[in-house]
Tab-separated table of N, CA and C in Angstrom:
chain	number	residue	atom	x	y	z
A	1	UNK	N	-4.407	167.509	101.287
A	1	UNK	CA	-4.119	166.144	100.890
A	1	UNK	C	-3.271	166.161	99.624
A	2	UNK	N	-2.358	165.244	99.518
A	2	UNK	CA	-1.459	165.140	98.379
A	2	UNK	C	-2.122	164.343	97.266
A	3	UNK	N	-2.271	164.962	96.083
A	3	UNK	CA	-2.898	164.286	94.951
A	3	UNK	C	-1.904	163.503	94.110
A	4	UNK	N	-0.612	163.631	94.411
A	4	UNK	CA	0.405	162.938	93.636
A	4	UNK	C	0.456	161.460	94.021
A	5	UNK	N	0.719	160.562	93.052
A	5	UNK	CA	0.839	159.141	93.369
A	5	UNK	C	2.070	158.886	94.230
A	6	UNK	N	2.110	157.736	94.854
A	6	UNK	CA	3.233	157.371	95.705
A	6	UNK	C	4.507	157.175	94.862
A	7	UNK	N	5.662	157.271	95.518
A	7	UNK	CA	6.940	157.101	94.839
A	7	UNK	C	6.995	155.740	94.169
A	8	UNK	N	7.488	155.736	92.946
A	8	UNK	CA	7.611	154.505	92.173
A	8	UNK	C	9.021	153.930	92.348
A	9	UNK	N	9.219	152.648	92.066
A	9	UNK	CA	10.566	152.092	92.140
A	9	UNK	C	11.471	152.741	91.091
A	10	UNK	N	12.778	152.722	91.352
A	10	UNK	CA	13.744	153.300	90.423
A	10	UNK	C	13.557	152.695	89.033
A	11	UNK	N	13.759	153.527	88.011
A	11	UNK	CA	13.558	153.098	86.624
A	11	UNK	C	14.877	153.063	85.887
A	12	UNK	N	14.916	152.300	84.820
A	12	UNK	CA	16.103	152.184	83.991
A	12	UNK	C	16.320	153.476	83.205
A	13	UNK	N	17.565	153.914	83.159
A	13	UNK	CA	17.931	155.067	82.339
A	13	UNK	C	18.129	154.569	80.911
A	14	UNK	N	17.454	155.216	79.966
A	14	UNK	CA	17.544	154.835	78.556
A	14	UNK	C	18.453	155.806	77.828
A	15	UNK	N	19.295	155.285	76.947
A	15	UNK	CA	20.177	156.130	76.158
A	15	UNK	C	21.475	156.432	76.892
A	16	UNK	N	22.408	157.052	76.184
A	16	UNK	CA	23.726	157.317	76.736
A	16	UNK	C	23.925	158.740	77.214
A	17	UNK	N	23.003	159.632	76.931
A	17	UNK	CA	23.078	161.011	77.372
A	17	UNK	C	21.697	161.412	77.855
A	18	UNK	N	21.601	161.910	79.075
A	18	UNK	CA	20.298	162.233	79.648
A	18	UNK	C	20.163	163.724	79.885
A	19	UNK	N	19.266	164.395	79.163
A	19	UNK	CA	18.984	165.793	79.485
A	19	UNK	C	18.306	165.877	80.848
A	20	UNK	N	18.678	166.892	81.620
A	20	UNK	CA	18.085	167.111	82.933
A	20	UNK	C	17.662	168.565	82.997
A	21	UNK	N	16.347	168.803	83.006
A	21	UNK	CA	15.797	170.152	82.997
A	21	UNK	C	15.344	170.558	84.386
A	22	UNK	N	15.654	171.776	84.770
A	22	UNK	CA	15.088	172.361	85.971
A	22	UNK	C	14.021	173.342	85.515
A	23	UNK	N	12.798	173.133	86.023
A	23	UNK	CA	11.645	173.913	85.590
A	23	UNK	C	10.856	174.389	86.792
A	24	UNK	N	10.103	175.421	86.611
A	24	UNK	CA	9.181	175.879	87.639
A	24	UNK	C	7.887	175.099	87.469
A	25	UNK	N	7.701	174.068	88.288
A	25	UNK	CA	6.504	173.230	88.187
A	25	UNK	C	6.796	171.899	87.530
A	26	UNK	N	7.721	171.122	88.088
A	26	UNK	CA	8.136	169.859	87.471
A	26	UNK	C	6.981	168.872	87.325
A	27	UNK	N	6.093	168.782	88.329
A	27	UNK	CA	4.962	167.855	88.196
A	27	UNK	C	4.030	168.284	87.062
A	28	UNK	N	3.795	169.594	86.933
A	28	UNK	CA	2.963	170.083	85.832
A	28	UNK	C	3.653	169.826	84.497
A	29	UNK	N	4.976	169.998	84.451
A	29	UNK	CA	5.717	169.720	83.217
A	29	UNK	C	5.631	168.244	82.861
A	30	UNK	N	5.758	167.374	83.849
A	30	UNK	CA	5.637	165.938	83.593
A	30	UNK	C	4.275	165.603	83.008
A	31	UNK	N	3.222	166.153	83.597
A	31	UNK	CA	1.876	165.918	83.066
A	31	UNK	C	1.767	166.430	81.635
A	32	UNK	N	2.350	167.610	81.369
A	32	UNK	CA	2.300	168.164	80.024
A	32	UNK	C	3.078	167.282	79.047
A	33	UNK	N	4.270	166.834	79.422
A	33	UNK	CA	5.080	165.997	78.528
A	33	UNK	C	4.411	164.658	78.255
A	34	UNK	N	3.648	164.156	79.220
A	34	UNK	CA	2.890	162.929	78.975
A	34	UNK	C	1.842	163.176	77.894
A	35	UNK	N	1.174	164.312	77.974
A	35	UNK	CA	0.128	164.645	77.002
A	35	UNK	C	0.724	165.021	75.639
A	36	UNK	N	1.763	165.856	75.635
A	36	UNK	CA	2.298	166.397	74.384
A	36	UNK	C	3.225	165.443	73.648
A	37	UNK	N	4.006	164.661	74.391
A	37	UNK	CA	5.046	163.843	73.763
A	37	UNK	C	4.940	162.360	74.089
A	38	UNK	N	3.830	161.962	74.698
A	38	UNK	CA	3.645	160.548	75.018
A	38	UNK	C	4.624	160.046	76.064
A	39	UNK	N	5.108	160.939	76.930
A	39	UNK	CA	6.062	160.549	77.969
A	39	UNK	C	5.421	159.584	78.954
A	40	UNK	N	6.257	158.745	79.536
A	40	UNK	CA	5.838	157.864	80.615
A	40	UNK	C	6.640	158.276	81.852
A	41	UNK	N	5.942	158.666	82.901
A	41	UNK	CA	6.622	159.000	84.156
A	41	UNK	C	6.942	157.690	84.858
A	42	UNK	N	8.241	157.371	84.997
A	42	UNK	CA	8.639	156.072	85.531
A	42	UNK	C	9.207	156.147	86.943
A	43	UNK	N	9.468	157.364	87.449
A	43	UNK	CA	9.970	157.521	88.814
A	43	UNK	C	9.845	158.980	89.220
A	44	UNK	N	9.643	159.232	90.494
A	44	UNK	CA	9.690	160.591	91.014
A	44	UNK	C	9.852	160.545	92.522
A	45	UNK	N	10.363	161.637	93.061
A	45	UNK	CA	10.345	161.835	94.507
A	45	UNK	C	9.113	162.652	94.845
A	46	UNK	N	8.442	162.324	95.934
A	46	UNK	CA	7.224	163.054	96.303
A	46	UNK	C	7.501	164.540	96.507
A	47	UNK	N	6.472	165.345	96.345
A	47	UNK	CA	6.654	166.794	96.511
A	47	UNK	C	6.954	167.163	97.962
A	48	UNK	N	7.682	168.268	98.110
A	48	UNK	CA	7.939	168.802	99.446
A	48	UNK	C	6.758	169.664	99.883
A	49	UNK	N	6.900	170.358	100.989
A	49	UNK	CA	5.804	171.161	101.531
A	49	UNK	C	5.415	172.323	100.627
A	50	UNK	N	6.289	172.689	99.667
A	50	UNK	CA	5.986	173.761	98.713
A	50	UNK	C	5.488	173.214	97.373
A	51	UNK	N	5.306	171.885	97.275
A	51	UNK	CA	4.823	171.272	96.043
A	51	UNK	C	5.907	171.003	95.014
A	52	UNK	N	7.161	171.175	95.391
A	52	UNK	CA	8.281	170.957	94.469
A	52	UNK	C	8.799	169.531	94.600
A	53	UNK	N	9.439	169.068	93.541
A	53	UNK	CA	10.106	167.772	93.592
A	53	UNK	C	11.545	167.943	93.132
A	54	UNK	N	12.412	167.153	93.729
A	54	UNK	CA	13.814	167.219	93.343
A	54	UNK	C	14.139	166.299	92.163
A	55	UNK	N	13.188	165.443	91.759
A	55	UNK	CA	13.516	164.534	90.664
A	55	UNK	C	12.275	163.847	90.107
A	56	UNK	N	12.131	163.916	88.792
A	56	UNK	CA	11.154	163.123	88.041
A	56	UNK	C	11.897	162.509	86.870
A	57	UNK	N	11.660	161.234	86.644
A	57	UNK	CA	12.307	160.477	85.564
A	57	UNK	C	11.227	160.096	84.551
A	58	UNK	N	11.414	160.524	83.306
A	58	UNK	CA	10.474	160.237	82.226
A	58	UNK	C	11.144	159.421	81.131
A	59	UNK	N	10.358	158.621	80.438
A	59	UNK	CA	10.794	157.988	79.190
A	59	UNK	C	9.990	158.619	78.058
A	60	UNK	N	10.708	159.115	77.033
A	60	UNK	CA	10.079	159.707	75.859
A	60	UNK	C	10.776	159.153	74.624
A	61	UNK	N	10.020	158.521	73.747
A	61	UNK	CA	10.543	158.075	72.458
A	61	UNK	C	11.805	157.228	72.614
A	62	UNK	N	11.832	156.334	73.600
A	62	UNK	CA	12.967	155.446	73.799
A	62	UNK	C	14.155	156.081	74.504
A	63	UNK	N	13.985	157.276	75.051
A	63	UNK	CA	15.063	157.967	75.759
A	63	UNK	C	14.581	158.421	77.129
A	64	UNK	N	15.541	158.821	77.958
A	64	UNK	CA	15.246	159.328	79.287
A	64	UNK	C	15.319	160.844	79.290
A	65	UNK	N	14.388	161.468	80.000
A	65	UNK	CA	14.426	162.892	80.316
A	65	UNK	C	14.184	162.991	81.808
A	66	UNK	N	15.032	163.766	82.495
A	66	UNK	CA	14.859	163.981	83.925
A	66	UNK	C	14.573	165.455	84.165
A	67	UNK	N	13.672	165.710	85.109
A	67	UNK	CA	13.307	167.094	85.426
A	67	UNK	C	13.200	167.272	86.933
A	68	UNK	N	13.355	168.507	87.367
A	68	UNK	CA	13.153	168.850	88.772
A	68	UNK	C	12.696	170.293	88.848
A	69	UNK	N	12.227	170.658	90.022
A	69	UNK	CA	11.914	172.050	90.296
A	69	UNK	C	13.190	172.786	90.675
A	70	UNK	N	13.107	174.105	90.694
A	70	UNK	CA	14.207	174.932	91.174
A	70	UNK	C	14.236	174.891	92.702
A	71	UNK	N	15.428	174.951	93.255
A	71	UNK	CA	15.621	175.022	94.700
A	71	UNK	C	16.637	176.120	94.991
A	72	UNK	N	16.214	177.385	94.962
A	72	UNK	CA	17.149	178.494	95.166
A	72	UNK	C	17.894	178.412	96.499
A	73	UNK	N	17.251	177.856	97.511
A	73	UNK	CA	17.899	177.759	98.819
A	73	UNK	C	19.050	176.749	98.843
A	74	UNK	N	19.161	175.968	97.750
A	74	UNK	CA	20.258	174.998	97.620
A	74	UNK	C	21.136	175.304	96.401
A	75	UNK	N	21.117	176.557	95.949
A	75	UNK	CA	21.976	176.965	94.849
A	75	UNK	C	21.419	176.677	93.468
A	76	UNK	N	20.169	176.268	93.364
A	76	UNK	CA	19.538	175.975	92.072
A	76	UNK	C	18.470	177.026	91.810
A	77	UNK	N	18.939	178.243	91.517
A	77	UNK	CA	18.025	179.373	91.315
A	77	UNK	C	17.238	179.217	90.023
A	78	UNK	N	16.073	179.840	89.990
A	78	UNK	CA	15.225	179.807	88.799
A	78	UNK	C	15.854	180.639	87.693
A	79	UNK	N	16.054	180.010	86.534
A	79	UNK	CA	16.545	180.700	85.343
A	79	UNK	C	15.704	180.241	84.160
A	80	UNK	N	15.543	181.118	83.180
A	80	UNK	CA	14.792	180.751	81.981
A	80	UNK	C	15.633	179.803	81.134
A	81	UNK	N	14.999	178.794	80.499
A	81	UNK	CA	15.746	177.934	79.578
A	81	UNK	C	16.352	178.782	78.460
A	82	UNK	N	17.581	178.461	78.084
A	82	UNK	CA	18.223	179.237	77.029
A	82	UNK	C	19.280	178.405	76.315
A	83	UNK	N	19.391	178.605	75.031
A	83	UNK	CA	20.490	178.047	74.257
A	83	UNK	C	20.485	176.556	74.026
A	84	UNK	N	19.333	175.903	74.036
A	84	UNK	CA	19.289	174.476	73.731
A	84	UNK	C	17.933	174.117	73.146
A	85	UNK	N	17.891	172.986	72.461
A	85	UNK	CA	16.646	172.456	71.908
A	85	UNK	C	16.603	170.962	72.183
A	86	UNK	N	15.486	170.478	72.673
A	86	UNK	CA	15.269	169.045	72.841
A	86	UNK	C	14.811	168.516	71.481
A	87	UNK	N	15.583	167.617	70.881
A	87	UNK	CA	15.284	167.128	69.536
A	87	UNK	C	14.753	165.708	69.589
A	88	UNK	N	13.603	165.482	68.971
A	88	UNK	CA	13.007	164.158	68.856
A	88	UNK	C	13.257	163.641	67.446
A	89	UNK	N	13.925	162.500	67.344
A	89	UNK	CA	14.166	161.859	66.044
A	89	UNK	C	13.070	160.815	65.852
A	90	UNK	N	12.306	160.977	64.797
A	90	UNK	CA	11.121	160.160	64.576
A	90	UNK	C	11.165	159.504	63.209
A	91	UNK	N	10.280	158.549	63.001
A	91	UNK	CA	10.140	157.919	61.700
A	91	UNK	C	9.251	158.751	60.797
A	92	UNK	N	9.401	158.589	59.507
A	92	UNK	CA	8.625	159.377	58.547
A	92	UNK	C	7.123	159.147	58.692
A	93	UNK	N	6.731	157.967	59.167
A	93	UNK	CA	5.306	157.688	59.354
A	93	UNK	C	4.772	158.218	60.683
A	94	UNK	N	5.650	158.675	61.585
A	94	UNK	CA	5.250	159.077	62.927
A	94	UNK	C	5.198	160.580	63.143
A	95	UNK	N	5.971	161.340	62.400
A	95	UNK	CA	6.205	162.743	62.749
A	95	UNK	C	4.928	163.589	62.731
A	96	UNK	N	4.042	163.370	61.798
A	96	UNK	CA	2.824	164.188	61.739
A	96	UNK	C	1.963	164.007	62.987
A	97	UNK	N	1.820	162.772	63.458
A	97	UNK	CA	1.022	162.512	64.660
A	97	UNK	C	1.700	163.104	65.901
A	98	UNK	N	3.018	162.963	65.998
A	98	UNK	CA	3.753	163.540	67.126
A	98	UNK	C	3.601	165.063	67.121
A	99	UNK	N	3.749	165.667	65.952
A	99	UNK	CA	3.654	167.120	65.834
A	99	UNK	C	2.267	167.604	66.253
A	100	UNK	N	1.236	166.973	65.712
A	100	UNK	CA	-0.131	167.405	66.008
A	100	UNK	C	-0.455	167.234	67.481
A	101	UNK	N	-0.016	166.124	68.073
A	101	UNK	CA	-0.263	165.903	69.501
A	101	UNK	C	0.373	167.016	70.341
A	102	UNK	N	1.605	167.419	70.013
A	102	UNK	CA	2.289	168.482	70.755
A	102	UNK	C	1.575	169.822	70.591
A	103	UNK	N	1.156	170.126	69.377
A	103	UNK	CA	0.434	171.384	69.119
A	103	UNK	C	-0.905	171.367	69.854
A	104	UNK	N	-1.633	170.268	69.764
A	104	UNK	CA	-2.928	170.159	70.444
A	104	UNK	C	-2.789	170.280	71.958
A	105	UNK	N	-1.662	169.823	72.505
A	105	UNK	CA	-1.437	169.886	73.953
A	105	UNK	C	-1.115	171.299	74.419
A	106	UNK	N	-0.642	172.154	73.500
A	106	UNK	CA	-0.360	173.529	73.901
A	106	UNK	C	1.010	174.060	73.539
A	107	UNK	N	1.790	173.320	72.764
A	107	UNK	CA	3.068	173.854	72.282
A	107	UNK	C	2.796	174.912	71.226
A	108	UNK	N	3.636	175.930	71.183
A	108	UNK	CA	3.518	176.946	70.142
A	108	UNK	C	4.552	176.669	69.057
A	109	UNK	N	4.156	176.884	67.827
A	109	UNK	CA	5.016	176.597	66.685
A	109	UNK	C	5.988	177.751	66.476
A	110	UNK	N	7.278	177.432	66.439
A	110	UNK	CA	8.313	178.411	66.115
A	110	UNK	C	8.674	178.328	64.641
A	111	UNK	N	8.968	177.114	64.181
A	111	UNK	CA	9.245	176.843	62.768
A	111	UNK	C	8.306	175.729	62.341
A	112	UNK	N	7.430	175.986	61.385
A	112	UNK	CA	6.501	174.937	60.948
A	112	UNK	C	7.240	173.702	60.433
A	113	UNK	N	6.617	172.563	60.582
A	113	UNK	CA	7.150	171.299	60.083
A	113	UNK	C	7.256	171.384	58.569
A	114	UNK	N	8.470	171.156	58.037
A	114	UNK	CA	8.712	171.296	56.601
A	114	UNK	C	9.964	170.529	56.192
A	115	UNK	N	10.118	170.313	54.898
A	115	UNK	CA	11.335	169.699	54.383
A	115	UNK	C	12.430	170.763	54.413
A	116	UNK	N	13.545	170.406	55.048
A	116	UNK	CA	14.646	171.342	55.229
A	116	UNK	C	15.744	171.081	54.189
A	117	UNK	N	16.719	171.982	54.139
A	117	UNK	CA	17.788	171.896	53.139
A	117	UNK	C	18.607	170.615	53.267
A	118	UNK	N	18.640	169.978	54.434
A	118	UNK	CA	19.394	168.735	54.586
A	118	UNK	C	18.588	167.514	54.174
A	119	UNK	N	17.321	167.720	53.775
A	119	UNK	CA	16.526	166.652	53.199
A	119	UNK	C	15.532	165.987	54.131
A	120	UNK	N	15.531	166.310	55.414
A	120	UNK	CA	14.578	165.743	56.365
A	120	UNK	C	13.446	166.733	56.632
A	121	UNK	N	12.337	166.207	57.159
A	121	UNK	CA	11.270	167.083	57.655
A	121	UNK	C	11.644	167.482	59.074
A	122	UNK	N	11.513	168.762	59.370
A	122	UNK	CA	11.922	169.305	60.667
A	122	UNK	C	11.013	170.460	61.029
A	123	UNK	N	10.758	170.616	62.314
A	123	UNK	CA	10.017	171.759	62.820
A	123	UNK	C	10.385	171.993	64.271
A	124	UNK	N	10.116	173.207	64.756
A	124	UNK	CA	10.475	173.574	66.124
A	124	UNK	C	9.261	174.126	66.851
A	125	UNK	N	9.106	173.721	68.114
A	125	UNK	CA	7.997	174.122	68.978
A	125	UNK	C	8.553	174.620	70.318
A	126	UNK	N	7.733	175.369	71.047
A	126	UNK	CA	8.092	175.759	72.409
A	126	UNK	C	6.971	175.333	73.337
A	127	UNK	N	7.345	174.676	74.435
A	127	UNK	CA	6.331	174.232	75.388
A	127	UNK	C	5.979	175.368	76.354
A	128	UNK	N	4.932	175.208	77.160
A	128	UNK	CA	4.513	176.279	78.074
A	128	UNK	C	5.540	176.621	79.154
A	129	UNK	N	6.593	175.813	79.307
A	129	UNK	CA	7.627	176.048	80.307
A	129	UNK	C	8.838	176.764	79.710
A	130	UNK	N	8.745	177.106	78.413
A	130	UNK	CA	9.819	177.836	77.751
A	130	UNK	C	10.885	176.961	77.125
A	131	UNK	N	10.686	175.650	77.120
A	131	UNK	CA	11.657	174.723	76.547
A	131	UNK	C	11.359	174.550	75.057
A	132	UNK	N	12.400	174.662	74.236
A	132	UNK	CA	12.246	174.445	72.796
A	132	UNK	C	12.405	172.962	72.477
A	133	UNK	N	11.537	172.490	71.607
A	133	UNK	CA	11.539	171.109	71.136
A	133	UNK	C	11.578	171.134	69.618
A	134	UNK	N	12.281	170.201	69.019
A	134	UNK	CA	12.285	170.058	67.570
A	134	UNK	C	11.965	168.608	67.237
A	135	UNK	N	11.398	168.415	66.075
A	135	UNK	CA	11.101	167.071	65.574
A	135	UNK	C	11.742	166.942	64.208
A	136	UNK	N	12.363	165.800	63.984
A	136	UNK	CA	13.091	165.534	62.737
A	136	UNK	C	12.757	164.120	62.278
A	137	UNK	N	12.505	163.968	60.982
A	137	UNK	CA	12.245	162.645	60.413
A	137	UNK	C	12.676	162.642	58.944
A	138	UNK	N	13.134	161.482	58.466
A	138	UNK	CA	13.437	161.406	57.043
A	138	UNK	C	12.182	161.626	56.213
A	139	UNK	N	12.373	162.130	55.025
A	139	UNK	CA	11.234	162.299	54.117
A	139	UNK	C	10.779	160.927	53.659
A	140	UNK	N	9.488	160.719	53.710
A	140	UNK	CA	8.912	159.430	53.324
A	140	UNK	C	9.203	159.179	51.843
A	141	UNK	N	9.700	157.981	51.572
A	141	UNK	CA	9.990	157.601	50.188
A	141	UNK	C	8.697	157.526	49.375
A	142	UNK	N	8.776	157.964	48.154
A	142	UNK	CA	7.575	157.980	47.287
A	142	UNK	C	7.215	156.606	46.805
């Protein structure tokens, strides 16, 4: 029996640039992003007979993130994420809660949250799917 909810109606794309990640286990990644980053899953195609989906649409922090599973039989071979970071721009009052939620969900800390040379608080995490995430916020005024 399929435990996934039924297909939802198409959702609005937020923002002008949409990252699209191909991951091994898109439904599991969606569940993780909901827990770690407060994502809202607003659309998906049901899983195929192998449990893969060709498309999941998420809203995170006022932006869209799209994810899918790999489909090697259609030229979308599995490759490790490399050379990019998903950056979340947050308010100075929000970053600590966002950071802690991501760590509690299972992200590993690469660079601890700290004031950087450009004057903002910034830190970098890696999720269980190998995707790097960073959080940036202005330093709270005294």
